[in-house]
PDB file of C-alpha atoms in Angstrom:
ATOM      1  CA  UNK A 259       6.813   6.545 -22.342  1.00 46.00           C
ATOM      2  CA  UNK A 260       6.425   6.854 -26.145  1.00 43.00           C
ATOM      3  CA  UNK A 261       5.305   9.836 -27.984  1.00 44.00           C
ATOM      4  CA  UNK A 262       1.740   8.779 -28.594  1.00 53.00           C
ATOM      5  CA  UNK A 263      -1.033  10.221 -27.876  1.00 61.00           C
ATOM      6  CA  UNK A 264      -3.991   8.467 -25.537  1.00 79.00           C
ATOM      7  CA  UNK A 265      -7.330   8.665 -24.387  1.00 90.00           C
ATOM      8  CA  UNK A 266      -7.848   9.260 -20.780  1.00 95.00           C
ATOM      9  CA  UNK A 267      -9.339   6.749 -18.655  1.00 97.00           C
ATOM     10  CA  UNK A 268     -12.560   7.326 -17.308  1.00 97.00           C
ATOM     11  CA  UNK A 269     -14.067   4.689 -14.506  1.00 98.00           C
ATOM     12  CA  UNK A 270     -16.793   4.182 -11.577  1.00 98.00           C
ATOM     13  CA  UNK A 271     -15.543   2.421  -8.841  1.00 98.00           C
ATOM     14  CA  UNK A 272     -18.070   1.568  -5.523  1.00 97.00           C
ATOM     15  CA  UNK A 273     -15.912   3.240  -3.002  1.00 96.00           C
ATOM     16  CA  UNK A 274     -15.014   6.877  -3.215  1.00 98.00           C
ATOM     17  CA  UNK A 275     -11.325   7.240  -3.372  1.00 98.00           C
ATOM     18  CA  UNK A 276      -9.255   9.576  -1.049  1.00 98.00           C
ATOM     19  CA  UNK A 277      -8.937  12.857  -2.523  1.00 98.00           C
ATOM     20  CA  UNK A 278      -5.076  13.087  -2.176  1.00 98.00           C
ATOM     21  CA  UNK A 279      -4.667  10.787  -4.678  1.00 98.00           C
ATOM     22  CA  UNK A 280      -4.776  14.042  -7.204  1.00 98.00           C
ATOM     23  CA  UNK A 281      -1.085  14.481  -5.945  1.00 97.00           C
ATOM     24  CA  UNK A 282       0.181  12.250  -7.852  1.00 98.00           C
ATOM     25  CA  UNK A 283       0.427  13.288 -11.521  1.00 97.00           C
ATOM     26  CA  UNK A 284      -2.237  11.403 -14.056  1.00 98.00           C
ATOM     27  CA  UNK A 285      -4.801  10.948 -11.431  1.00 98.00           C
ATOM     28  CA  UNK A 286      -7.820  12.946 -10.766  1.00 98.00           C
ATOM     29  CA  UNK A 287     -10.671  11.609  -7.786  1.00 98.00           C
ATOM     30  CA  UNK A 288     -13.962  12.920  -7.886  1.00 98.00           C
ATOM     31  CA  UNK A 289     -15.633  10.748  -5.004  1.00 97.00           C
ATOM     32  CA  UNK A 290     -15.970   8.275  -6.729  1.00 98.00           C
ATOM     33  CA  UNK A 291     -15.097   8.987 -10.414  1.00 98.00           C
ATOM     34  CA  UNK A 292     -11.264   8.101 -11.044  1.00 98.00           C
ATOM     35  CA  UNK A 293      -9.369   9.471 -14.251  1.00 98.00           C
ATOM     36  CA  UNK A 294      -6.311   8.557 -15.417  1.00 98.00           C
ATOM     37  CA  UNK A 295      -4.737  10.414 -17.852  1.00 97.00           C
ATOM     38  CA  UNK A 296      -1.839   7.852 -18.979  1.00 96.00           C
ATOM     39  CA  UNK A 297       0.332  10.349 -20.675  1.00 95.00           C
ATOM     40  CA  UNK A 298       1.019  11.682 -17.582  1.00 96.00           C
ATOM     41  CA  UNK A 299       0.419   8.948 -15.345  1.00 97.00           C
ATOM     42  CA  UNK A 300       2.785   5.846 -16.578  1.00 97.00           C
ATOM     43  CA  UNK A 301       6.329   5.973 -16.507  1.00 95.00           C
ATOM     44  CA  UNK A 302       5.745   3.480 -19.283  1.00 94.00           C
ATOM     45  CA  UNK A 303       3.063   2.331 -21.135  1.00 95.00           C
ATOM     46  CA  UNK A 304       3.621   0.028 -24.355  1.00 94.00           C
ATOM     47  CA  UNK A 305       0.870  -2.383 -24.290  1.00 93.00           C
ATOM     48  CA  UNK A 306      -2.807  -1.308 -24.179  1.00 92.00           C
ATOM     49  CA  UNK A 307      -4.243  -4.369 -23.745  1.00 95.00           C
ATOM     50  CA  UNK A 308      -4.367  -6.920 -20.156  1.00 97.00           C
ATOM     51  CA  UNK A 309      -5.989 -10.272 -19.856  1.00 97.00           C
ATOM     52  CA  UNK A 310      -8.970 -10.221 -17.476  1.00 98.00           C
ATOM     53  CA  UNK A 311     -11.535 -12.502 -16.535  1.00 98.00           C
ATOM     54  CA  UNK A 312     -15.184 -11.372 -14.625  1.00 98.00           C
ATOM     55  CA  UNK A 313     -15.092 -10.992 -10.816  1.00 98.00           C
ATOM     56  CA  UNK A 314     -18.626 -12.396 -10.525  1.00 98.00           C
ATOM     57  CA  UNK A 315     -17.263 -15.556 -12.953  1.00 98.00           C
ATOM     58  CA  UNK A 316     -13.685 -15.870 -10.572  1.00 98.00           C
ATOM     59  CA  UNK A 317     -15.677 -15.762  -7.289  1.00 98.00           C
ATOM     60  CA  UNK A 318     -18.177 -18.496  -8.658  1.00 98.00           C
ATOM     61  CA  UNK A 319     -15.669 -20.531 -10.190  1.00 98.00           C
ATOM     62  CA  UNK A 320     -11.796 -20.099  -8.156  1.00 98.00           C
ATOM     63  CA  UNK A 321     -12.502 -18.755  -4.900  1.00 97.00           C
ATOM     64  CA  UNK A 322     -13.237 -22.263  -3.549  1.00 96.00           C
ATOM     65  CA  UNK A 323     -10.410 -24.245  -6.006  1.00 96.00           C
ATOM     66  CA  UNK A 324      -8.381 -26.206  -3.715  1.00 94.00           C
ATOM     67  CA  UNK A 325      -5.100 -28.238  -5.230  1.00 93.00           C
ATOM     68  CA  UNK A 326      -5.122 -31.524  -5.042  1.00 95.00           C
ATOM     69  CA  UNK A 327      -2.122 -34.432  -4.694  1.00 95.00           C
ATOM     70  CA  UNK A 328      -1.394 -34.428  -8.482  1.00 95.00           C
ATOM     71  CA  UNK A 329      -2.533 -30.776  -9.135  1.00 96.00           C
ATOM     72  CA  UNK A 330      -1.075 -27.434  -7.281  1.00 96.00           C
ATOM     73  CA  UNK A 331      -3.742 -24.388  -7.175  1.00 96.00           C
ATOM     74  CA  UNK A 332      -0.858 -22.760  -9.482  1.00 95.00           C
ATOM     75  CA  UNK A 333      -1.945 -25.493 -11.897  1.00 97.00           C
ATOM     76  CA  UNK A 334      -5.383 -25.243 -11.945  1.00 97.00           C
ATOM     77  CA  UNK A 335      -4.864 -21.132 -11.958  1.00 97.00           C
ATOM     78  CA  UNK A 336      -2.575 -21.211 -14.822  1.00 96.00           C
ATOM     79  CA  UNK A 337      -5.125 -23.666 -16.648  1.00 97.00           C
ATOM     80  CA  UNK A 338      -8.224 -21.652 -15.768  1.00 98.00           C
ATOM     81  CA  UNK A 339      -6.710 -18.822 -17.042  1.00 98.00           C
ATOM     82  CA  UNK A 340      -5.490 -20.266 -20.278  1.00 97.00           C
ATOM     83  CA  UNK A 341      -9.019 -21.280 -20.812  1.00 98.00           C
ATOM     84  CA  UNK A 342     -11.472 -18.167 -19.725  1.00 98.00           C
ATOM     85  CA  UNK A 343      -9.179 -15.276 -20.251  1.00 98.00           C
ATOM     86  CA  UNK A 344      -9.842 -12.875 -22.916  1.00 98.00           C
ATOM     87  CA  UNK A 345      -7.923  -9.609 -23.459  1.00 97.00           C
ATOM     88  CA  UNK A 346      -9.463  -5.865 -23.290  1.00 97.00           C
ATOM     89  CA  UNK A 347      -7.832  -2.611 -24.191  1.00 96.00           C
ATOM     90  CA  UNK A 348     -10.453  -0.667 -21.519  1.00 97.00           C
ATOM     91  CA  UNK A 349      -8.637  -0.025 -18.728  1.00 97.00           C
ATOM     92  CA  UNK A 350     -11.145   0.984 -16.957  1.00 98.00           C
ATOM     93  CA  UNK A 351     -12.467  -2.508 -16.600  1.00 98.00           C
ATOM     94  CA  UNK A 352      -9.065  -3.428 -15.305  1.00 98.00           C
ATOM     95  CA  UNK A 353      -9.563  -0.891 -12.873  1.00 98.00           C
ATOM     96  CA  UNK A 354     -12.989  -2.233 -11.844  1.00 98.00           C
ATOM     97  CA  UNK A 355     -11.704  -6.445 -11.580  1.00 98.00           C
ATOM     98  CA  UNK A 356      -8.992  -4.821  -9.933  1.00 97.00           C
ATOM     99  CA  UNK A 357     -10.818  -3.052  -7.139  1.00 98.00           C
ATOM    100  CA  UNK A 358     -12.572  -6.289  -6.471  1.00 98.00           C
ATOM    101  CA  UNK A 359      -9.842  -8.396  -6.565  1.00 97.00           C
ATOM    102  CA  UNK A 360      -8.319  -5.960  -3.449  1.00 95.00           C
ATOM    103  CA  UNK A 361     -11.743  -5.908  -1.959  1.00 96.00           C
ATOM    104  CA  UNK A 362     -11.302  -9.767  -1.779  1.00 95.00           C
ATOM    105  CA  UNK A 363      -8.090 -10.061  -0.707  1.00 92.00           C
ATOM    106  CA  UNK A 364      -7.849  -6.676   2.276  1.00 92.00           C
ATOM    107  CA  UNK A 365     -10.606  -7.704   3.893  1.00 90.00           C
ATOM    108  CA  UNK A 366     -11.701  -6.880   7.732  1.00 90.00           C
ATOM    109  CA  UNK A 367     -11.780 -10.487   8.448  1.00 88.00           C
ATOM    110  CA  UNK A 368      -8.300 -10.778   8.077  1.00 83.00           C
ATOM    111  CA  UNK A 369      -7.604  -7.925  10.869  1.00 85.00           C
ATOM    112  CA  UNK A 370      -7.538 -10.496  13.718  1.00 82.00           C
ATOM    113  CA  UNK A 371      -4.946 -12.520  12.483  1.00 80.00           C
ATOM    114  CA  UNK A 372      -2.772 -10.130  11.468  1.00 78.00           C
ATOM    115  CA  UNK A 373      -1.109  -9.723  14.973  1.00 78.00           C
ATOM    116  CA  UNK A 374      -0.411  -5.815  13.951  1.00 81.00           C
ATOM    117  CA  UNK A 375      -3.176  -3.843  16.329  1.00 83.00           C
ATOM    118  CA  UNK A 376      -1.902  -0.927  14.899  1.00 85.00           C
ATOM    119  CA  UNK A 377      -3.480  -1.583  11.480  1.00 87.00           C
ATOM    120  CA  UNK A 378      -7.077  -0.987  11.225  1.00 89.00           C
ATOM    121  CA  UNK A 379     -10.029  -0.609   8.720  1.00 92.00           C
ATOM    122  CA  UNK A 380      -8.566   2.393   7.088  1.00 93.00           C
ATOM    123  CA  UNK A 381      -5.243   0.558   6.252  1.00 93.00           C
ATOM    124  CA  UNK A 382      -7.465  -1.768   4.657  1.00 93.00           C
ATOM    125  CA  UNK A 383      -9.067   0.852   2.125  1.00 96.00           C
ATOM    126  CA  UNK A 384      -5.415   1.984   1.681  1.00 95.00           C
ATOM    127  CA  UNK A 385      -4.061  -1.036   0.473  1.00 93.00           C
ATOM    128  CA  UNK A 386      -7.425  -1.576  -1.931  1.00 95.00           C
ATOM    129  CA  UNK A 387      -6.986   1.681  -3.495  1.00 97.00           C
ATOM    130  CA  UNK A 388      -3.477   1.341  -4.114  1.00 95.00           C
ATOM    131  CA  UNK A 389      -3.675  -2.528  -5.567  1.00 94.00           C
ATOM    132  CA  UNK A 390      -6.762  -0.866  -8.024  1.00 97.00           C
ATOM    133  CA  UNK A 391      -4.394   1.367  -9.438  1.00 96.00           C
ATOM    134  CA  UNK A 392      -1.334  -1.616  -9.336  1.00 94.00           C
ATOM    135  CA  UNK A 393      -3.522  -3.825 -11.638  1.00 95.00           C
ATOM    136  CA  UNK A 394      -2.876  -1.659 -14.498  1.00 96.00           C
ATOM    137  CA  UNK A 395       0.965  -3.059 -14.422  1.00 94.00           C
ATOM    138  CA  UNK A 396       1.924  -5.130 -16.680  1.00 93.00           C
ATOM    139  CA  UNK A 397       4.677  -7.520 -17.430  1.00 92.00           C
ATOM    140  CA  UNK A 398       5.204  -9.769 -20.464  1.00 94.00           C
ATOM    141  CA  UNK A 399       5.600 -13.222 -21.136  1.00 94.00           C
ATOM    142  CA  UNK A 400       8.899 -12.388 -22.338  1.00 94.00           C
ATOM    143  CA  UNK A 401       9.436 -11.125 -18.722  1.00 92.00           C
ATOM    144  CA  UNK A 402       9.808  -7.191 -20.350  1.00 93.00           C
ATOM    145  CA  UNK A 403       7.717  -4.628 -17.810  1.00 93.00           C
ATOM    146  CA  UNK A 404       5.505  -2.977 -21.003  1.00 94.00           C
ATOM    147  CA  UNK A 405       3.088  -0.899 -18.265  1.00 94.00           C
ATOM    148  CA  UNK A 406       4.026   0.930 -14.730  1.00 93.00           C
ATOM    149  CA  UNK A 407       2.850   3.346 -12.893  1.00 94.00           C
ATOM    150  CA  UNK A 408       3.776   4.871  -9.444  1.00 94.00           C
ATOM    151  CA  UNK A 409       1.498   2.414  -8.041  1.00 92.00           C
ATOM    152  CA  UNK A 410       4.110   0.115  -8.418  1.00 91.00           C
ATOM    153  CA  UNK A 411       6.292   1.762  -6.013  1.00 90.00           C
ATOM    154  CA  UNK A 412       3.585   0.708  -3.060  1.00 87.00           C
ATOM    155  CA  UNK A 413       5.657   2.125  -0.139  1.00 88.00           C
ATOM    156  CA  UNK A 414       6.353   5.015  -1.531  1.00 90.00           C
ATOM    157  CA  UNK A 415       2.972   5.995  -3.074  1.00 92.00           C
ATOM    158  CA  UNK A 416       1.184   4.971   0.096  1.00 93.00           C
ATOM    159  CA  UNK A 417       2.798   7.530   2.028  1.00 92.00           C
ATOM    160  CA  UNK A 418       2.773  10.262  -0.540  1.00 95.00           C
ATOM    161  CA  UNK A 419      -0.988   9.853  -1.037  1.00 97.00           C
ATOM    162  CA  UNK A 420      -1.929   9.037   3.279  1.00 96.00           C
ATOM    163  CA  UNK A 421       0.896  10.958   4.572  1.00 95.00           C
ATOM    164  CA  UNK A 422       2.187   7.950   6.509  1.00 92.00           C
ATOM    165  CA  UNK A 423       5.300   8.441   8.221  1.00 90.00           C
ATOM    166  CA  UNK A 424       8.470   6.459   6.799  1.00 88.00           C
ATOM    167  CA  UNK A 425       7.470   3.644   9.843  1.00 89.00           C
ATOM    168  CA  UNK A 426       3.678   3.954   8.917  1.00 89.00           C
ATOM    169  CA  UNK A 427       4.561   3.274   5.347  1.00 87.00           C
ATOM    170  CA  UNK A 428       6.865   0.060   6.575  1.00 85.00           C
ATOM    171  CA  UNK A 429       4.253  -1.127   8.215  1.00 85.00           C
ATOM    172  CA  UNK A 430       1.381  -0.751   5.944  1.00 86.00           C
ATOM    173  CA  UNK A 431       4.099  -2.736   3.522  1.00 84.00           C
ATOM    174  CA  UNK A 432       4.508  -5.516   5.555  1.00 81.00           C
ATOM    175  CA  UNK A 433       0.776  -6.103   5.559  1.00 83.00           C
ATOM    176  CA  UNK A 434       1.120  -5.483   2.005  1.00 80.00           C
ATOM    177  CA  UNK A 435       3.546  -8.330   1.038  1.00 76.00           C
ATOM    178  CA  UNK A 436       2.912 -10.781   4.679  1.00 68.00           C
ATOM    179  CA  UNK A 437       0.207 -12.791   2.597  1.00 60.00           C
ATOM    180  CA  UNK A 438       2.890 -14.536   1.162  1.00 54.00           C
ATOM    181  CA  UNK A 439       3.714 -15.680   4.390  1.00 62.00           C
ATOM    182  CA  UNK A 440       0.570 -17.168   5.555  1.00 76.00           C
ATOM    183  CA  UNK A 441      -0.422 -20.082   3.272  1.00 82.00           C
ATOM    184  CA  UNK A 442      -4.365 -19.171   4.058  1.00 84.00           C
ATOM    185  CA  UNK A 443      -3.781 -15.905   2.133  1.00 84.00           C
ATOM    186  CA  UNK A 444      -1.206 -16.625  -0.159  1.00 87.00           C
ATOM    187  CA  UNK A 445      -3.691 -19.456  -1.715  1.00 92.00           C
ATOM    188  CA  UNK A 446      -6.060 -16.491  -1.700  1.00 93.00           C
ATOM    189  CA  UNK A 447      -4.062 -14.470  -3.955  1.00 92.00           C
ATOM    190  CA  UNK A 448      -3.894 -17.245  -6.082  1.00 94.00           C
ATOM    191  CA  UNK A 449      -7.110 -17.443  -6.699  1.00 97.00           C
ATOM    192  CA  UNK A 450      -7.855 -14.210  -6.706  1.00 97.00           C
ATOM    193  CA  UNK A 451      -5.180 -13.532  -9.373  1.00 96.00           C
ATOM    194  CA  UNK A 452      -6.468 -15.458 -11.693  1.00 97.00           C
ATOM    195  CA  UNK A 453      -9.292 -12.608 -12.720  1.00 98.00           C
ATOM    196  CA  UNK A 454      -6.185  -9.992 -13.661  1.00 97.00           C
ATOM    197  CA  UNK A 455      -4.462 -12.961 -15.810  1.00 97.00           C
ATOM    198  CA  UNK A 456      -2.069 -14.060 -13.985  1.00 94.00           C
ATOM    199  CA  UNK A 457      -0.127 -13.970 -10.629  1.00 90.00           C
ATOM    200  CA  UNK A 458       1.106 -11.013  -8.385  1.00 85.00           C
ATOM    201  CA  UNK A 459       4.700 -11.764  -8.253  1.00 82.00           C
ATOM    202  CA  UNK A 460       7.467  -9.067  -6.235  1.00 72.00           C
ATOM    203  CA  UNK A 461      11.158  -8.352  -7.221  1.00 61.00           C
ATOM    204  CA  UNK A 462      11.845  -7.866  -3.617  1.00 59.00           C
ATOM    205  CA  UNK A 463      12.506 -11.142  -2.232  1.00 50.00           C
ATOM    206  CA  UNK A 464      12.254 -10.816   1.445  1.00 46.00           C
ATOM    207  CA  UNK A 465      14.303  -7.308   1.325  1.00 50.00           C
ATOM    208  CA  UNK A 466      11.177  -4.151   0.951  1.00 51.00           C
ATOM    209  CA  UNK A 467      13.201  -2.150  -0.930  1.00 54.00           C
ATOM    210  CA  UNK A 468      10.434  -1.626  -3.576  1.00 54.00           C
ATOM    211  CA  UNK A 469      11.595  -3.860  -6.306  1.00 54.00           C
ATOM    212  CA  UNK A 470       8.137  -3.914  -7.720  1.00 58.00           C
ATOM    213  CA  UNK A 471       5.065  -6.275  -7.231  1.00 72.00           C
ATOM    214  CA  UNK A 472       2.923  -6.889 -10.686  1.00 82.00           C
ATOM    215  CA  UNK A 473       0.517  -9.333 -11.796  1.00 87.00           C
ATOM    216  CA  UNK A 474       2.624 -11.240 -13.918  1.00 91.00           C
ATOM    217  CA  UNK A 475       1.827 -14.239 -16.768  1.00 93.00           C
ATOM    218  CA  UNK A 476       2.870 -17.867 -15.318  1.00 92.00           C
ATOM    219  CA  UNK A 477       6.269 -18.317 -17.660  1.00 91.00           C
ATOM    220  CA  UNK A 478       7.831 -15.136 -17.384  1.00 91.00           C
ATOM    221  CA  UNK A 479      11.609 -14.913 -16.831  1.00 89.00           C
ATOM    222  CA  UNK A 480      11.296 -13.148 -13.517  1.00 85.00           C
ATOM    223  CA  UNK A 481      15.193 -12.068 -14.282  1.00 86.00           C
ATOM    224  CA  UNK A 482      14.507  -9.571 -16.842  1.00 88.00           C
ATOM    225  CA  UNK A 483      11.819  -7.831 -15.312  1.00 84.00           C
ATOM    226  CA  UNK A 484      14.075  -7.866 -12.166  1.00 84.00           C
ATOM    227  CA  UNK A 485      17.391  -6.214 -14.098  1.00 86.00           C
ATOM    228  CA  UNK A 486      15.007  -3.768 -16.014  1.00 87.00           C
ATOM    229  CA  UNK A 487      13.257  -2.402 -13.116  1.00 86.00           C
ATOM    230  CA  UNK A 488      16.628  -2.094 -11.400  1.00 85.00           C
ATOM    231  CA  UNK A 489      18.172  -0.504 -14.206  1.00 87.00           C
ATOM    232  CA  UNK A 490      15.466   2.483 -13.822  1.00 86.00           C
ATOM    233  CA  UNK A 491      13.644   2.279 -10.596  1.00 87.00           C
ATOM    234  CA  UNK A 492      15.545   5.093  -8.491  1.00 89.00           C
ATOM    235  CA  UNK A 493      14.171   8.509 -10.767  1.00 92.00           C
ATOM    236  CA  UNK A 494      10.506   7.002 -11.000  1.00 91.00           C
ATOM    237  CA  UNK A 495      10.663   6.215  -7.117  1.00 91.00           C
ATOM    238  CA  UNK A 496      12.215   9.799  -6.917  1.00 94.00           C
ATOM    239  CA  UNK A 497       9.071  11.160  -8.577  1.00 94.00           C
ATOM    240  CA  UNK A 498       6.719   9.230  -6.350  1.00 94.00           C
ATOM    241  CA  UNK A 499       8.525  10.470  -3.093  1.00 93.00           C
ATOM    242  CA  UNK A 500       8.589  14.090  -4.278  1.00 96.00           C
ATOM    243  CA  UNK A 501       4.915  13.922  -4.303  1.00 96.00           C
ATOM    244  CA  UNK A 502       4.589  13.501  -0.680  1.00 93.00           C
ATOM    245  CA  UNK A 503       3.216  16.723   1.328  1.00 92.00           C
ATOM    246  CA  UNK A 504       5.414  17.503   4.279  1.00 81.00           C
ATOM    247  CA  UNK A 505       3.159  17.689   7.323  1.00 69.00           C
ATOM    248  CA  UNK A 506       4.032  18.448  11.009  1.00 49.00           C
ATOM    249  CA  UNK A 507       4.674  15.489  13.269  1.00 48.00           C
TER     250      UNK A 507
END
C-alpha cells in the first residue's frame, strides 16, 4: 500500500456485525458501527473512488430485467450501468450498497434449494458480512487490482473471523461461489451487480484455491488481474490465516 495517509471509514450498517471481525487488522465492530481503518486494512489501496448505483433505484429498476432473444441480461447490465452509474470516494456508502446487495443475494429463501442441510441461517449472515466488506475490491478497466482487502481471500477470512474448521470453511465456499452454477442465481448476481458497477467475477475457475472474486468493470482483461494476484496472493493469504484463533475441536 502507498505511503499516504487516509481517513478512516466510519459506517452504519442494519445488522450488527460479529464481534470477531476485530481480529483481523483495520476492522473494528461496535454492534453495529463498522470502522475501517484502510492503512491497516488493505493490502492495497490505489483508487479511492468505486462506481455505485442506489439499492432502492437497482431493486426498482434490475431486479426484474430479464434478457431477451437479441439482448443478454449482461447487455442490459453493462448498459444500465453505463447510463446510471456515478462514482463516490465514501466508502462507506460502498459498504452500505454492498450489504444490500449480499442481503439480496444470501437470502433464506434460497436454503431449500441448496441441497447442503448443513448450512443454515447463520451461514447466511456469514457470507453477507463477508461480501460487505468484498465490495470495497476493486479492479480496473485495465484489468490492474487497484483495491484488496483480506475479504478477498473469502475462505480464508471466513474461518479466521467464525472459527470454521478447514471443511466448514470449504463448505461455506461452495455456497459462496455455487450461484454460478444455478442459472436462477447466477442471473441474480447479475442484476444485483449492477448497483457495485459492475460484475463479481473469480480467478478460480472451478479450482477454490482462493484466486480472488471482485466486482469487476465489463471489459477488463481478466488475465492481468489473474497473473497479478498470483504473483502476490500467498503472504496476504498468509496474513489472513494467521489471524485465525486456534480453538479446541
Amino acid at each position: 500500500m502507498s505511503t499516504a495517509i487516509h481517513d478512516k471509514i466510519h459506517v452504519e450498517l442494519p445488522e450488527a456485525f460479529d464481534p470477531r471481525w476485530n481480529r483481523i487488522p483495520g476492522i473494528t465492530v461496535d454492534g453495529h458501527r463498522v470502522t475501517l481503518d484502510p492503512e491497516d486494512y488493505f493490502f492495497k489501496f490505489t483508487n479511492h473512488t468505486w462506481l455505485v448505483i442506489p439499492w432502492p433505484q437497482v431493486q426498482r429498476d434490475m431486479l426484474d430485467a430479464h434478457e431477451t432473444p437479441d439482448t443478454s441480461l449482461e447487455q442490459l447490465a453493462l448498459d444500465y450501468i453505463r447510463v446510471n452509474a456515478t462514482p463516490t470516494s465514501d466508502a462507506a456508502t460502498v459498504l452500505q450498497i454492498g450489504w444490500e446487495v449480499y442481503r439480496y443475494v444470501f437470502r433464506a429463501e434460497h436454503l431449500a434449494d441448496l441441497g447442503m442441510p448443513e448450512i443454515t441461517e447463520k451461514h447466511l449472515t456469514m457470507l453477507r458480512q463477508a461480501g460487505t466488506f468484498m465490495a470495497l475490491n476493486k479492479v480496473e478497466l485495465t484489468g490492474e487490482i487497484s483495491n484488496i482487502g483480506p475479504a478477498w481471500f473469502f475462505n480464508s477470512i471466513t474461518r479466521a473471523v467464525f472459527d470454521l474448521t478447514d471443511a466448514e470453511g470449504d463448505l461455506l465456499d461452495e455456497v459462496y461461489h455455487g450461484g454460478w452454477f444455478n442459472e436462477t442465481r447466477r442471473l441474480e448476481l447479475v442484476r444485483a451487480h449492477t448497483a457495485l458497477g459492475g460484475r463479481l467475477v473469480h480467478g478460480c475457475q472451478s479450482v477454490p484455491n482462493q484466486t480472488g472474486g471482485a466486482v469487476v468493470p465489463y471489459g477488463a482483461p481478466l488475465e492481468r488481474f489473474r497473473s497479478e494476484l498470483a504473483a502476490m496472493k500467498d503472504s496476504w493469504i498468509a496474513a489472513v490465516e494467521a489471524c485465525r484463533v486456534p480453538t479446541a475441536r
